[in-house]
């Protein structure tokens, strides 16, 4: 049986980076795999969060899953903190993780750079991410390119645990899409488009109006060459926009190159904004219907029950394997 676990942190307003790298791939993956899609709120609090915003964003992410087309009848959708097994196995995985391994994580280095102090949880969070995945015996984990290193660590930890205590965890494989797995900032194509970036023009948010979407793409940096051509080395900004275009339109990069041959960037950027708006508007409408509904609460309650059942079974095995007293 092929099983997937993945999630999007409620750490900021969802943008088209998370859409291309995670949400859109989830939609095709749900056809083929048994899926658990969660809202990793325990990960969001590794950096400071306003309680009201965390509450709203956690519901937002869950509502976006459903609004984008994840089918709650087929998939288990839940909020991480409602399944206590995550925190418990997270602690056990910390005991299996070396300090040096965590120090090598590039996401930790980036997020702690230039800060006077960061939380201990920001440092140990890859062990919690490993627990998230291993609890569900996930065979596959769809993620954006930036999570590759955390997935490698998860695999190492699963193997280490299995070698020490006997076969307990499935060793998961990452699924990284070839298109949309690394969407860069619209203001700076050397930086990943990030929910935590305070510059609102660096990304298109999933709730932006068509007008805001047009304005943001119109402002997006390009280059002086004036040709719509994919070349990440010399034309990173245009290549990034082309990839976003491909994510929203479903067209291939070659087809996009052919369509805009000899045309400069004007109509390309306009069409890109239309393609994005066309895809996002129906998602926004459905999001508004569901975000404050009893339907969403019912889905999340049911999801937490189903997830707990699967997670508790694995947690029990892991605790028994380690020698904890269980009855
Ligand atoms: P933050 O910026 O606050 O650290 P994040 O966007 O990196 O958040 P998540 O929202 O939890 O973190 O990411 C959810 C999924 O979306 C992950 O699989 C991540 O790899 C993917 N993702 C996030 N940003 C991008 C991006 N710019 N391009 C492609 N995939 C992305
Ligand atoms: N670490 C991820 C979010 C995340 C996740 C997971 C993704 C937490 N646990 C388990 C996939 C599977 C991030 O920062 N984007």
Coordinates of C-alpha atoms and ligand atoms in Angstrom, one line a residue:
X1 CA 0.0 0.0 0.0
X2 CA 1.3 3.4 -1.0
X3 CA 0.7 6.0 1.7
X4 CA 1.5 9.8 1.7
X5 CA 1.8 12.3 4.6
X6 CA 2.5 15.9 3.9
X7 CA 1.6 19.4 5.2
X8 CA 1.8 23.1 4.9
X9 CA 2.8 25.2 8.0
X10 CA 0.3 27.8 9.2
X11 CA 3.2 30.3 9.6
X12 CA 1.9 33.0 7.2
X13 CA -0.4 33.7 4.4
X14 CA -0.3 30.9 1.9
X15 CA 1.3 31.9 -1.4
X16 CA 1.9 30.4 -4.9
X17 CA 5.2 28.9 -3.7
X18 CA 3.3 26.5 -1.4
X19 CA 0.7 26.1 -4.1
X20 CA 3.2 24.9 -6.7
X21 CA 5.4 22.9 -4.4
X22 CA 2.8 21.3 -2.3
X23 CA -0.9 22.0 -2.8
X24 CA -1.2 21.4 -6.5
X25 CA 0.9 18.2 -6.3
X26 CA -1.4 16.9 -3.5
X27 CA -4.3 17.0 -5.9
X28 CA -2.9 14.5 -8.3
X29 CA -1.3 12.4 -5.5
X30 CA -4.6 11.8 -3.8
X31 CA -5.7 9.8 -6.8
X32 CA -3.0 7.2 -6.4
X33 CA -2.1 7.1 -2.7
X34 CA -3.8 6.8 0.7
X35 CA -3.2 10.3 1.9
X36 CA -2.8 12.1 5.2
X37 CA -2.7 15.9 4.8
X38 CA -2.1 17.8 8.0
X39 CA -1.6 21.4 9.3
X40 CA 1.8 21.3 11.1
X41 CA 0.9 24.0 13.7
X42 CA 3.5 22.6 16.2
X43 CA 6.1 23.5 13.5
X44 CA 4.8 27.0 13.1
X45 CA 5.4 27.9 16.7
X46 CA 9.2 27.2 16.3
X47 CA 9.1 31.0 15.6
X48 CA 7.0 33.5 17.4
X49 CA 3.3 33.5 16.4
X50 CA 0.5 35.7 17.4
X51 CA -2.1 33.3 18.9
X52 CA -5.1 34.9 17.0
X53 CA -3.2 34.6 13.7
X54 CA -2.1 31.1 14.4
X55 CA -5.7 30.1 15.1
X56 CA -7.0 31.7 11.9
X57 CA -4.1 30.5 9.7
X58 CA -4.5 26.9 10.9
X59 CA -8.1 26.9 9.8
X60 CA -7.1 28.7 6.6
X61 CA -4.7 26.0 5.6
X62 CA -7.2 23.3 6.2
X63 CA -9.8 25.3 4.3
X64 CA -7.4 25.7 1.4
X65 CA -6.8 22.0 1.2
X66 CA -10.5 21.4 0.7
X67 CA -11.0 24.5 -1.5
X68 CA -8.2 23.5 -3.9
X69 CA -9.8 20.0 -4.3
X70 CA -8.5 17.6 -1.7
X71 CA -11.3 15.2 -1.2
X72 CA -12.0 14.8 2.6
X73 CA -13.8 11.5 1.8
X74 CA -10.7 10.1 0.3
X75 CA -8.0 11.8 2.4
X76 CA -7.5 12.3 6.1
X77 CA -7.2 16.0 6.9
X78 CA -6.2 17.1 10.4
X79 CA -4.4 19.5 12.6
X80 CA -1.1 18.3 14.1
X81 CA -1.6 19.5 17.7
X82 CA -4.9 17.5 17.9
X83 CA -2.9 14.3 17.6
X84 CA -0.7 14.2 20.7
X85 CA 1.3 11.3 19.3
X86 CA 3.3 13.8 17.2
X87 CA 4.8 15.6 20.2
X88 CA 5.5 12.3 21.9
X89 CA 7.2 10.5 19.0
X90 CA 8.9 13.9 18.3
X91 CA 10.6 13.6 21.6
X92 CA 11.6 10.0 21.0
X93 CA 13.1 10.9 17.6
X94 CA 15.1 13.7 19.3
X95 CA 16.8 11.1 21.3
X96 CA 17.9 9.4 18.1
X97 CA 19.1 12.6 16.4
X98 CA 22.7 13.8 16.7
X99 CA 23.3 17.5 17.5
X100 CA 25.7 17.7 14.6
X101 CA 23.0 16.5 12.1
X102 CA 20.7 19.2 13.2
X103 CA 23.4 21.8 12.9
X104 CA 23.9 20.9 9.3
X105 CA 20.3 21.7 8.3
X106 CA 20.3 24.6 5.9
X107 CA 16.8 25.7 6.8
X108 CA 17.9 26.1 10.4
X109 CA 21.0 28.1 9.3
X110 CA 18.9 30.4 7.1
X111 CA 16.2 31.0 9.7
X112 CA 18.6 31.6 12.6
X113 CA 21.0 33.8 10.6
X114 CA 21.5 37.2 12.1
X115 CA 19.1 36.5 15.0
X116 CA 20.2 37.2 18.6
X117 CA 18.3 34.2 19.9
X118 CA 16.2 31.5 18.4
X119 CA 14.0 28.8 20.1
X120 CA 15.5 25.4 20.9
X121 CA 12.5 24.0 18.9
X122 CA 13.7 25.7 15.7
X123 CA 16.9 23.6 16.1
X124 CA 15.2 20.3 16.9
X125 CA 12.3 20.6 14.6
X126 CA 13.5 18.2 11.9
X127 CA 13.2 15.4 14.5
X128 CA 9.5 16.4 14.9
X129 CA 9.1 16.4 11.1
X130 CA 10.5 12.9 11.1
X131 CA 8.0 11.8 13.7
X132 CA 5.2 13.3 11.6
X133 CA 6.1 11.2 8.7
X134 CA 7.1 8.0 10.5
X135 CA 3.9 7.9 12.6
X136 CA 1.8 7.2 9.5
X137 CA 4.3 4.7 8.0
X138 CA 4.3 7.0 4.9
X139 CA 5.9 5.5 1.9
X140 CA 6.1 8.8 0.1
X141 CA 6.3 12.5 1.1
X142 CA 5.5 15.2 -1.5
X143 CA 7.6 18.3 -0.7
X144 CA 9.2 21.3 -2.3
X145 CA 12.9 21.2 -3.0
X146 CA 13.8 23.0 0.3
X147 CA 12.6 20.0 2.3
X148 CA 14.9 17.5 0.6
X149 CA 17.5 17.6 3.4
X150 CA 14.8 17.1 6.1
X151 CA 13.6 14.1 4.2
X152 CA 17.1 12.7 4.0
X153 CA 17.4 13.0 7.8
X154 CA 14.0 11.3 8.3
X155 CA 15.2 8.4 6.2
X156 CA 18.5 8.2 8.3
X157 CA 16.5 8.3 11.5
X158 CA 14.1 5.6 10.4
X159 CA 17.0 3.4 9.4
X160 CA 18.9 4.1 12.6
X161 CA 15.8 3.3 14.8
X162 CA 15.1 0.1 12.8
X163 CA 18.7 -1.0 13.2
X164 CA 18.8 -0.3 17.0
X165 CA 15.4 -1.6 18.0
X166 CA 14.1 -3.8 15.2
X167 CA 12.0 -3.1 12.2
X168 CA 9.4 -0.4 13.2
X169 CA 9.3 2.3 10.6
X170 CA 8.8 2.5 6.9
X171 CA 11.7 4.4 5.3
X172 CA 9.9 7.1 3.2
X173 CA 10.8 8.4 -0.3
X174 CA 10.4 12.1 -1.2
X175 CA 8.2 13.1 -4.2
X176 CA 9.6 16.3 -5.7
X177 CA 7.9 17.6 -8.8
X178 CA 10.0 18.7 -11.7
X179 CA 7.9 21.8 -12.2
X180 CA 7.0 24.2 -9.3
X181 CA 9.2 22.6 -6.6
X182 CA 11.3 25.7 -6.2
X183 CA 9.4 28.9 -6.8
X184 CA 11.5 32.0 -6.2
X185 CA 10.6 35.5 -4.9
X186 CA 9.1 37.9 -7.5
X187 CA 11.4 40.6 -6.1
X188 CA 14.5 38.5 -5.9
X189 CA 14.9 35.3 -7.9
X190 CA 17.8 34.2 -5.7
X191 CA 15.5 33.7 -2.7
X192 CA 12.8 31.1 -2.2
X193 CA 9.3 32.6 -2.3
X194 CA 8.5 32.4 1.4
X195 CA 5.5 32.9 3.6
X196 CA 7.7 34.5 6.2
X197 CA 9.0 37.3 3.9
X198 CA 7.5 40.6 5.1
X199 CA 7.6 42.2 1.5
X200 CA 4.1 41.5 0.2
X201 CA 5.2 42.1 -3.4
X202 CA 7.7 39.2 -3.2
X203 CA 4.8 36.7 -3.6
X204 CA 1.3 36.3 -4.9
X205 CA -0.9 35.2 -2.0
X206 CA -3.7 32.7 -2.6
X207 CA -6.3 35.2 -1.5
X208 CA -5.0 38.1 -3.7
X209 CA -7.6 39.8 -5.9
X210 CA -7.2 39.6 -9.7
X211 CA -6.1 43.2 -9.6
X212 CA -3.4 42.5 -6.9
X213 CA -2.2 39.5 -8.9
X214 CA -1.9 41.7 -12.1
X215 CA 0.0 44.4 -10.2
X216 CA 2.4 42.0 -8.5
X217 CA 3.3 40.2 -11.8
X218 CA 3.6 43.6 -13.5
X219 CA 6.1 44.6 -10.8
X220 CA 8.0 41.3 -10.8
X221 CA 11.7 41.7 -11.7
X222 CA 12.8 40.4 -15.2
X223 CA 16.0 41.2 -17.1
X224 CA 17.0 43.5 -20.0
X225 CA 17.2 40.8 -22.7
X226 CA 13.4 40.9 -23.5
X227 CA 13.0 37.2 -24.5
X228 CA 10.8 34.6 -22.8
X229 CA 13.4 31.8 -22.6
X230 CA 14.2 29.4 -19.8
X231 CA 17.7 29.7 -18.5
X232 CA 18.1 29.5 -14.7
X233 CA 21.8 30.5 -14.9
X234 CA 21.5 33.7 -16.8
X235 CA 17.8 34.5 -16.6
X236 CA 16.6 33.3 -13.2
X237 CA 13.8 35.9 -12.9
X238 CA 12.2 35.1 -16.2
X239 CA 12.7 31.4 -15.8
X240 CA 10.9 31.6 -12.4
X241 CA 7.9 33.4 -14.0
X242 CA 7.9 30.8 -16.8
X243 CA 7.7 28.0 -14.2
X244 CA 4.9 29.8 -12.4
X245 CA 3.1 30.1 -15.8
X246 CA 3.5 26.4 -16.4
X247 CA 2.1 25.6 -12.9
X248 CA -1.0 27.6 -13.5
X249 CA -1.7 26.9 -17.2
X250 CA -0.5 23.3 -17.4
X251 CA 1.4 24.3 -20.5
X252 CA 5.0 23.0 -21.1
X253 CA 8.0 25.3 -20.9
X254 CA 8.6 24.7 -24.6
X255 CA 5.0 25.7 -25.5
X256 CA 5.4 28.9 -23.5
X257 CA 8.7 29.7 -25.2
X258 CA 7.1 29.2 -28.6
X259 CA 4.0 31.3 -27.8
X260 CA 6.0 34.4 -26.7
X261 CA 8.9 34.2 -29.2
X262 CA 10.0 37.7 -30.2
X263 CA 7.4 39.4 -28.0
X264 CA 9.1 40.9 -24.9
X265 CA 7.7 40.6 -21.5
X266 CA 4.5 42.7 -21.6
X267 CA 1.9 40.2 -22.9
X268 CA 3.7 37.3 -21.2
X269 CA 3.2 38.9 -17.8
X270 CA -0.4 39.8 -18.5
X271 CA -1.3 36.3 -19.6
X272 CA 0.5 34.9 -16.6
X273 CA -1.6 37.0 -14.3
X274 CA -4.8 35.9 -16.1
X275 CA -3.8 32.2 -15.8
X276 CA -3.1 32.6 -12.1
X277 CA -6.3 34.5 -11.4
X278 CA -8.4 32.0 -13.4
X279 CA -7.0 29.1 -11.3
X280 CA -7.2 31.0 -7.9
X281 CA -10.6 32.6 -8.1
X282 CA -12.7 29.4 -7.8
X283 CA -10.4 28.3 -5.0
X284 CA -11.0 31.6 -3.2
X285 CA -14.7 31.3 -3.6
X286 CA -14.8 27.8 -2.1
X287 CA -12.4 28.8 0.6
X288 CA -14.8 31.6 1.7
X289 CA -17.7 29.2 1.9
X290 CA -15.9 26.7 4.0
X291 CA -13.4 28.5 6.3
X292 CA -15.9 29.3 9.1
X293 CA -18.3 26.5 8.5
X294 CA -19.4 23.6 10.7
X295 CA -18.4 21.4 7.7
X296 CA -14.7 22.3 8.2
X297 CA -14.9 21.5 11.9
X298 CA -16.5 18.2 11.2
X299 CA -13.9 17.2 8.7
X300 CA -11.1 18.2 11.1
X301 CA -12.6 16.3 14.0
X302 CA -13.1 13.2 11.9
X303 CA -9.5 13.6 10.5
X304 CA -8.0 13.9 14.0
X305 CA -9.8 10.7 15.1
X306 CA -8.6 8.7 12.0
X307 CA -5.1 10.2 12.2
X308 CA -4.9 9.4 16.0
X309 CA -5.8 5.8 15.3
X310 CA -3.0 5.3 12.8
X311 CA -0.5 7.4 14.8
X312 CA -1.1 5.7 18.1
X313 CA -0.6 2.3 16.7
X314 CA 2.9 3.2 15.4
X315 CA 3.7 5.1 18.6
X316 CA 2.9 2.0 20.7
X317 CA 5.2 -0.1 18.6
X318 CA 8.0 2.4 18.8
X319 CA 7.7 2.7 22.6
X320 CA 7.6 -1.1 23.1
X321 CA 10.6 -1.5 20.8
X322 CA 12.5 1.0 23.0
X323 CA 11.6 -0.7 26.2
X324 CA 8.9 1.6 27.7
X325 CA 6.4 0.0 30.0
X326 CA 3.1 -0.1 28.1
X327 CA -0.2 -1.9 29.0
Ligands
LIG1 P1 8.1 29.6 5.7 O1 8.5 30.4 4.6 O2 7.2 30.2 6.8 O3 9.3 28.8 6.3 P2 7.4 27.6 3.9 O4 6.5 28.1 2.9 O5 8.8 27.3 3.6 O6 7.2 28.5 5.2 P3 5.5 25.5 4.3 O7 4.4 26.4 4.0 O8 5.3 24.5 5.4 O9 6.9 26.2 4.6 O10 5.8 24.6 3.1 C1 4.8 23.7 2.6 C2 5.3 23.0 1.4 O11 5.4 23.9 0.3 C3 6.7 22.4 1.6 O12 6.7 21.1 1.0 C4 7.6 23.3 0.9 O13 8.7 22.7 0.4 C5 6.7 23.8 -0.2 N1 7.1 25.2 -0.6 C6 7.2 26.3 0.3 N2 7.6 27.4 -0.4 C7 7.9 26.9 -1.7 C8 8.4 27.6 -2.9 N3 8.7 28.8 -2.8 N4 8.5 26.8 -4.0 C9 8.1 25.5 -4.0 N5 7.7 24.9 -2.9 C10 7.5 25.5 -1.8
LIG2 N1 9.0 21.2 7.5 C1 8.0 21.5 6.5 C2 6.6 21.4 7.0 C3 6.4 20.0 7.5 C4 6.2 18.8 6.7 C5 6.1 17.7 7.7 C6 6.2 18.6 5.4 C7 6.3 19.6 8.8 N2 6.2 18.3 8.9 C8 5.9 16.4 7.2 C9 6.0 17.2 5.0 C10 5.9 16.2 5.9 C11 8.3 22.9 6.1 O1 8.9 23.7 6.7 N3 7.8 23.3 4.9

